Amino acid sequence: VKQLMELHILEHSLKVASIEKEGIQICTHGLIKLAFLASKTRCKFFSLTETPEDYTIIVDEEGFKELPQSEHISVADATWLALNVVSGGGNASNSQPIGVTKIAKSVIAPLADHNISVFMLSTYQTDFILVRERDLPMVMHTLSSEFTLLRVVNGETFAAHDLGVTNGFVKPKLVPRPIIHPLSSPSNMFCVTSLDPDTLPSVATLLMDVMFYSGGPKESGASSEDSSHIRFFSFSLIEGYISLVMDEQTTQRFPNNVLFTSASGELWKMVRIGGQPLGFDECGIVAQISEPLATADIPAYYISTFKFDHALVPEENIQSVIGALRTKSTAQ
Amino acid sequence: IMSGSKPDILWSPHHPDHYVICDSELGLYRIGPVGSSETKAGTLPLSEETAATLLAINSDTPYMKCVAWYPKHEPECLLAVGQANGRVVLTSLGQSHNSTCKELVGKEFVPKHARQCNTLAWNPVDSNLLAAGLDKHRADFSVLIWDISSKFSSEASVASEKIRLSSVDLDSSSVVTKPLYELGQNDACLSLCWLLRDPKLLLAGMHRNLAIFDLRNTSQKTFVNTKAIQGVTVDPHFPDRVASFFEGQVAIWDLRKFEKPVLTLTEQPKPLTKVAWCPTRNGLLATLTRDSNIIRLYDMQHTPTPIGDETEPTIIERSVQPCESQIGSFAWHPSSQNRMVVVSAANRVMTDFTVFERISLAWSSTTSLMWACGRHLYDCVEDGAEGVESVIEKDIATKMRQRAQSRYGHDTVQVWRNHLLAGGNDPQLKSLWYDLFYILLSHMKQCAEDMELKLQGNKQSVVYSGIKNIVKTSSGTKESRRCWNGSDRQTDLPRYDSEERCLALRLCGWMSRGPDIGVEVFLRSLEQDREWERAAAVALFNLDIRRAIQILNKGATAEKGDLNLNVVAMALSGYTDEKSSLWREMCSSLRLQLKNPYLCVMFAFLTSEPGAYDGVLYESSVAVRDRVAFACMFLSDAQLPRYMDKLTNEMKEAGNLEGILLTGLSKDGVDLMESHVDRTGDVQTASFCMLKGSPGEVLKDPRVQCWIENYRNLLDAWRFWHKRAEFDIYRGKLDPSSKPLAQVFVSCNFCGKSISYSCSAMPHQGRGFSQYGVSGSPTKSKVTSCPGCRKPLPRCALCLMNMGTPVSNCPGTGKSDEKVDLTRENKLAQFNNWFTWCHNCRHGGHAGHMLSWFRDHTECPVSACTCKCMQLDTTGNLVPSDSS
């Protein structure tokens, strides 16, 4: 009997928002509360990612209330649900690829085939696949053959039943997926890490500095030295777990033994997708990137932001990744 | 730098006096008696008897998240510490000289990806195995089982695993990076415990489910989705029972029926921090919530095997407060009964605490009292100066048993005689049964009168309502001043008279109805009983001084008489109503020296001002009935109800059965009886007394039903089954609503109708036949055939005769045969001829035959049937103890 993987449909109703860099100061109160004072809010899902363009916030409805209304904030008009793949009853062998690569063929590609737009958020702990709430019947229909679908309600999992709506579903078109957006690879290297929530208060000021004062003179001076250096930082606090993505220089600013480092001390390089803002409606972008990586068995993190997508691959694989992706690219 | 770390306690698995406290560091303590030679200055008091000494401190392992003590004897103080970054470090306390420990201490087990280590569990059998539960990582496992004896990572594996040990690992040779087992991919593990039923099974509280991993086949797991995934712990006394919790709720699981919790305990408002089974006591679970100074205990002692259907076991819940301060953690002592050490949430204040065992108490239906506490069973024996024998004699259980045997309560004609059946030495019972006697007598007479007068009496129940209520309704009271009997001297004593007061006097027994109206009959009966003083007092109260003097004389001259009564008679004869006479003055002061209360109240009466008779009314040694009768004669309509109420309340409070005279068998009477039963436990008297009540009134009172049921249970417990049956019959007569409907019928094999039920159908059939001129014998079926279809009833397995019992008198039988049949039917209706059969093999026969068969045999009389019928009958082996 083939033991199916489990796909958990989490209970958070998520909003995706973009805060302009110049508007960040009006939001800091709420963001600090969401990031460091979790017990003061009822927010269970919070993610903040800083890119050169903006801050992308993914937050549940409870957390969204902490943000002010402002012309500096744009909110994607859909409500998103997070999906999470769990190995379930089976016990996968050690050699299996990790992260986005693992789910590229089983989740991302089928969703792309059905024209379902996805928004990805990889963390230290797991990968979240965000889909629009209105697409859920289609998502469930698409994935029900590959997964045991479970819905999380009030912290407990229950079997989710395929809603049985098959009429009107478009037959997937199984076409090759060329890469259509331009790619770039910044020079800096990244760490994906975490820390003990008990030690969060001790590094809170440092984190605030990293989050909100990166545009200061000190850093801009550094970035001017290397034009391909990118400003990228991601913090998430999801169901009590903290995940951090930052470049190697930033990790140097943390005290010893605070950040979790893997035994192998992996470092990651970034592939940035998109020349123009990607928007939320185009499908298959994640699939275009993740499928070749899966084929080459290269582990990856994938972080979507309001305007662009970002994949992280092991530093030693970056050249082969760029090579593999470029051959598929139509943009070149 | 651990801020605000939660303290925990671990008892040494093998040293009953060693424990470790872990907060920011590890502290090893030894516990001992206070002030013993071993304890030095600097010991910490833990309780009135015990104190702890700090033996060693270990602060080598920062970022501690969890600790587990190596379960084997050697090395004896080896601890595994789980850290915030997921590393597990072996360390030790106070064992520097120990070489067995040395090679293990300092060994580190490092996961591929750092994240918090939430829990540790040593395998209780294969103690080389140490399971660690970690937080989630997208590309790693959350349950790692380390082999502590494994050699350090070889160069080859270092290369292949791409190990880049950080600079912290000074001695990289002591680092192990390859777990023996990796389980729970892309999941989080919050709690772990090895299952006692098989050391290859590991129970883990994962992110949203409880999972059982089997090390023999790691690709499979048994799991159940639940939120209750924290603190999994297996009951040491019941290896299939597991507790886990989520926030404020504890779930109890049975691993044999793992789909859902067998029960969930009442939810606590604050989140739980620790749940632990008591290792020395079966089924006792202790729980602790955050910011609390109590430990809540759940006793699942009487849990039935949870295999059965949805049976929720009963749980006794209680709380203990080991100390004043908020509790950080606690730990049961591994061997000392119900003992635990508690550590406060702040400042590491420790308390040695023993949970006092619940006491369960059991009275036997005879005289003994036993209680159980912990592993002790106590038999309570009251030892007094009079010796055990008399104490047992005095016990109400003994008394009720003896009274049941002497048919107490069953004399329905001379009702007063029941007090003699009860032993005749209890004045309250005597008074009670006389009260009931007079009530029933008055009731009968009234009924007879009403019949004569053709009255449809709703008045009949008034005699049951008690004198207090009777005199309240008194109207048309006449006041009279009568002469002293045998003298023409006018008294100035007002005497009151009315129909109700007259009834009251009858209920008191002072007056009788019929030809001898007046008090003379009563006086004579008192003389007969040699109650001289009482008789004299009653005569005096009836204004007959001469009769009183005559009675006293008689008493003085009677056999064994008291000559002093003559002196009293003389004093009495000097009576004068002159207010300022010497006689009056002397009598009113000297009367108090009289020992006999009746003599005393006689002079009180004679020396009182009219209407002020407190000296008589409140003389508690005088029988209530006499005082009430006196009050009915001499108190005015204004005074009387007040006195009655006062006396009634006094009686009710004391549970004095003499008060039944006042309350009657009314709700007031039940109140009084309740107070009596509370004091004495005499449900027997209460049952019989209330059954005499006017039907349907007091009997509906739930208290009365409770006494009756308890009395029946007592009779059953004494195995007085015949007495109980007798009581049920008696009760059925007085309280028709108590008769149970027949619920079991013997049905015919052929037509399926009840063989007794068809009796009532008989007349109809008979009439049918008689229409055709056939009467008598054709309709009358033999007792050995079914009255419905007239096919033969089954045969007795022993005598091979068809069985048959006339179950009730059939109205259809012909009159001419009646006399002949009666004897035969009576004979057949005896128990020996009853049907009886085994519910297991369905063989049977006449009860008498079966009884005698099973006296010598164990197996069924039917050949080839090996059923041990009699042994299957649990009550069949019991013998009634009241059988003659």
Short mmCIF file of N, CA, C and O in Angstrom, two decimals, chain A residues 227-271:
data_model
loop_
_atom_site.label_atom_id
_atom_site.label_comp_id
_atom_site.label_asym_id
_atom_site.label_seq_id
_atom_site.Cartn_x
_atom_site.Cartn_y
_atom_site.Cartn_z
N SER A 227 28.07 46.46 -6.65
CA SER A 227 26.75 46.78 -7.18
C SER A 227 25.84 45.56 -7.21
O SER A 227 24.62 45.68 -7.17
N SER A 228 26.40 44.38 -7.27
CA SER A 228 25.54 43.20 -7.33
C SER A 228 25.17 42.71 -5.92
O SER A 228 24.50 41.71 -5.76
N HIS A 229 25.66 43.37 -4.91
CA HIS A 229 25.27 43.05 -3.54
C HIS A 229 23.80 43.44 -3.33
O HIS A 229 23.38 44.51 -3.73
N ILE A 230 23.02 42.55 -2.74
CA ILE A 230 21.59 42.87 -2.58
C ILE A 230 21.25 42.99 -1.10
O ILE A 230 21.81 42.29 -0.25
N ARG A 231 20.37 43.92 -0.82
CA ARG A 231 19.82 44.05 0.52
C ARG A 231 18.65 43.07 0.62
O ARG A 231 17.63 43.22 -0.06
N PHE A 232 18.78 42.02 1.44
CA PHE A 232 17.70 41.04 1.59
C PHE A 232 17.72 40.51 3.01
O PHE A 232 18.74 40.04 3.50
N PHE A 233 16.57 40.59 3.67
CA PHE A 233 16.47 40.08 5.04
C PHE A 233 15.03 39.59 5.26
O PHE A 233 14.08 40.24 4.86
N SER A 234 14.93 38.44 5.85
CA SER A 234 13.58 37.91 6.10
C SER A 234 13.48 37.41 7.54
O SER A 234 14.38 36.74 8.04
N PHE A 235 12.40 37.80 8.17
CA PHE A 235 12.12 37.35 9.55
C PHE A 235 10.71 36.77 9.55
O PHE A 235 9.79 37.36 9.02
N SER A 236 10.54 35.58 10.13
CA SER A 236 9.17 35.10 10.29
C SER A 236 8.99 34.48 11.67
O SER A 236 9.93 33.92 12.25
N LEU A 237 7.80 34.65 12.19
CA LEU A 237 7.41 34.04 13.47
C LEU A 237 6.08 33.37 13.19
O LEU A 237 5.04 34.02 13.11
N ILE A 238 6.16 32.05 13.01
CA ILE A 238 4.97 31.30 12.59
C ILE A 238 4.73 30.17 13.58
O ILE A 238 5.59 29.32 13.78
N GLU A 239 3.60 30.22 14.23
CA GLU A 239 3.22 29.22 15.24
C GLU A 239 4.33 29.04 16.27
O GLU A 239 4.62 27.93 16.70
N GLY A 240 4.94 30.14 16.65
CA GLY A 240 5.96 30.09 17.69
C GLY A 240 7.37 29.83 17.21
O GLY A 240 8.31 29.90 18.00
N TYR A 241 7.52 29.49 15.94
CA TYR A 241 8.87 29.21 15.43
C TYR A 241 9.43 30.44 14.70
O TYR A 241 8.74 31.06 13.89
N ILE A 242 10.67 30.72 15.01
CA ILE A 242 11.33 31.87 14.38
C ILE A 242 12.20 31.36 13.23
O ILE A 242 12.87 30.33 13.36
N SER A 243 12.16 32.07 12.13
CA SER A 243 13.05 31.74 11.02
C SER A 243 13.68 33.04 10.52
O SER A 243 13.01 34.08 10.45
N LEU A 244 14.95 32.98 10.18
CA LEU A 244 15.66 34.18 9.73
C LEU A 244 16.42 33.84 8.45
O LEU A 244 17.03 32.78 8.34
N VAL A 245 16.37 34.77 7.48
CA VAL A 245 17.23 34.65 6.30
C VAL A 245 18.00 35.97 6.22
O VAL A 245 17.39 37.05 6.18
N MET A 246 19.32 35.89 6.25
CA MET A 246 20.11 37.12 6.19
C MET A 246 21.45 36.79 5.53
O MET A 246 21.84 35.62 5.45
N ASP A 247 22.12 37.83 5.09
CA ASP A 247 23.39 37.54 4.44
C ASP A 247 24.47 37.32 5.50
O ASP A 247 24.29 37.60 6.68
N GLU A 248 25.58 36.78 5.02
CA GLU A 248 26.62 36.32 5.93
C GLU A 248 27.15 37.45 6.81
O GLU A 248 27.39 37.26 8.00
N GLN A 249 27.29 38.68 6.20
CA GLN A 249 27.80 39.81 6.98
C GLN A 249 26.89 40.12 8.15
O GLN A 249 27.34 40.44 9.24
N THR A 250 25.61 40.05 7.91
CA THR A 250 24.66 40.37 8.98
C THR A 250 24.79 39.36 10.12
O THR A 250 24.69 39.73 11.30
N THR A 251 25.01 38.08 9.81
CA THR A 251 25.13 37.09 10.89
C THR A 251 26.29 37.42 11.81
O THR A 251 26.25 37.10 13.00
N GLN A 252 27.33 38.07 11.26
CA GLN A 252 28.50 38.41 12.07
C GLN A 252 28.14 39.35 13.22
O GLN A 252 28.84 39.41 14.22
N ARG A 253 27.06 40.08 13.05
CA ARG A 253 26.68 41.05 14.08
C ARG A 253 26.03 40.39 15.30
O ARG A 253 25.86 41.04 16.32
N PHE A 254 25.65 39.09 15.17
CA PHE A 254 24.97 38.41 16.28
C PHE A 254 25.98 37.80 17.24
O PHE A 254 27.06 37.37 16.81
N PRO A 255 25.65 37.76 18.52
CA PRO A 255 26.56 37.11 19.47
C PRO A 255 26.69 35.62 19.15
O PRO A 255 25.78 35.03 18.56
N ASN A 256 27.78 35.04 19.61
CA ASN A 256 27.99 33.60 19.43
C ASN A 256 26.85 32.82 20.05
O ASN A 256 26.31 33.18 21.08
N ASN A 257 26.56 31.68 19.46
CA ASN A 257 25.63 30.70 20.03
C ASN A 257 24.18 31.16 20.10
O ASN A 257 23.37 30.48 20.71
N VAL A 258 23.86 32.30 19.54
CA VAL A 258 22.45 32.69 19.54
C VAL A 258 21.76 32.11 18.32
O VAL A 258 20.69 31.50 18.44
N LEU A 259 22.37 32.25 17.18
CA LEU A 259 21.76 31.73 15.96
C LEU A 259 22.03 30.24 15.85
O LEU A 259 23.11 29.76 16.18
N PHE A 260 21.00 29.51 15.41
CA PHE A 260 21.18 28.09 15.16
C PHE A 260 21.97 27.94 13.86
O PHE A 260 21.58 28.48 12.83
N THR A 261 23.06 27.22 13.96
CA THR A 261 23.79 26.95 12.73
C THR A 261 23.75 25.47 12.48
O THR A 261 23.82 24.67 13.42
N SER A 262 23.61 25.09 11.25
CA SER A 262 23.59 23.67 10.97
C SER A 262 25.00 23.13 11.12
O SER A 262 25.98 23.88 11.00
N ALA A 263 25.07 21.84 11.41
CA ALA A 263 26.38 21.23 11.62
C ALA A 263 27.27 21.42 10.41
O ALA A 263 28.48 21.55 10.51
N SER A 264 26.62 21.45 9.23
CA SER A 264 27.42 21.57 8.01
C SER A 264 27.70 23.03 7.64
O SER A 264 28.45 23.29 6.70
N GLY A 265 27.12 23.96 8.38
CA GLY A 265 27.36 25.37 8.17
C GLY A 265 27.09 25.85 6.75
O GLY A 265 27.82 26.67 6.19
N GLU A 266 26.00 25.35 6.18
CA GLU A 266 25.70 25.67 4.77
C GLU A 266 25.53 27.16 4.54
O GLU A 266 24.99 27.87 5.38
N LEU A 267 25.96 27.60 3.36
CA LEU A 267 25.69 28.97 2.90
C LEU A 267 24.96 28.87 1.56
O LEU A 267 25.15 27.92 0.81
N TRP A 268 24.15 29.88 1.31
CA TRP A 268 23.26 29.82 0.15
C TRP A 268 23.45 31.05 -0.73
O TRP A 268 23.73 32.13 -0.23
N LYS A 269 23.26 30.84 -2.03
CA LYS A 269 23.28 31.99 -2.94
C LYS A 269 21.91 32.18 -3.55
O LYS A 269 21.11 31.25 -3.65
N MET A 270 21.65 33.41 -3.95
CA MET A 270 20.30 33.75 -4.37
C MET A 270 20.17 33.83 -5.89
O MET A 270 21.08 34.30 -6.57
N VAL A 271 19.04 33.34 -6.37
CA VAL A 271 18.63 33.60 -7.76
C VAL A 271 17.38 34.46 -7.68
O VAL A 271 16.40 34.07 -7.04
#
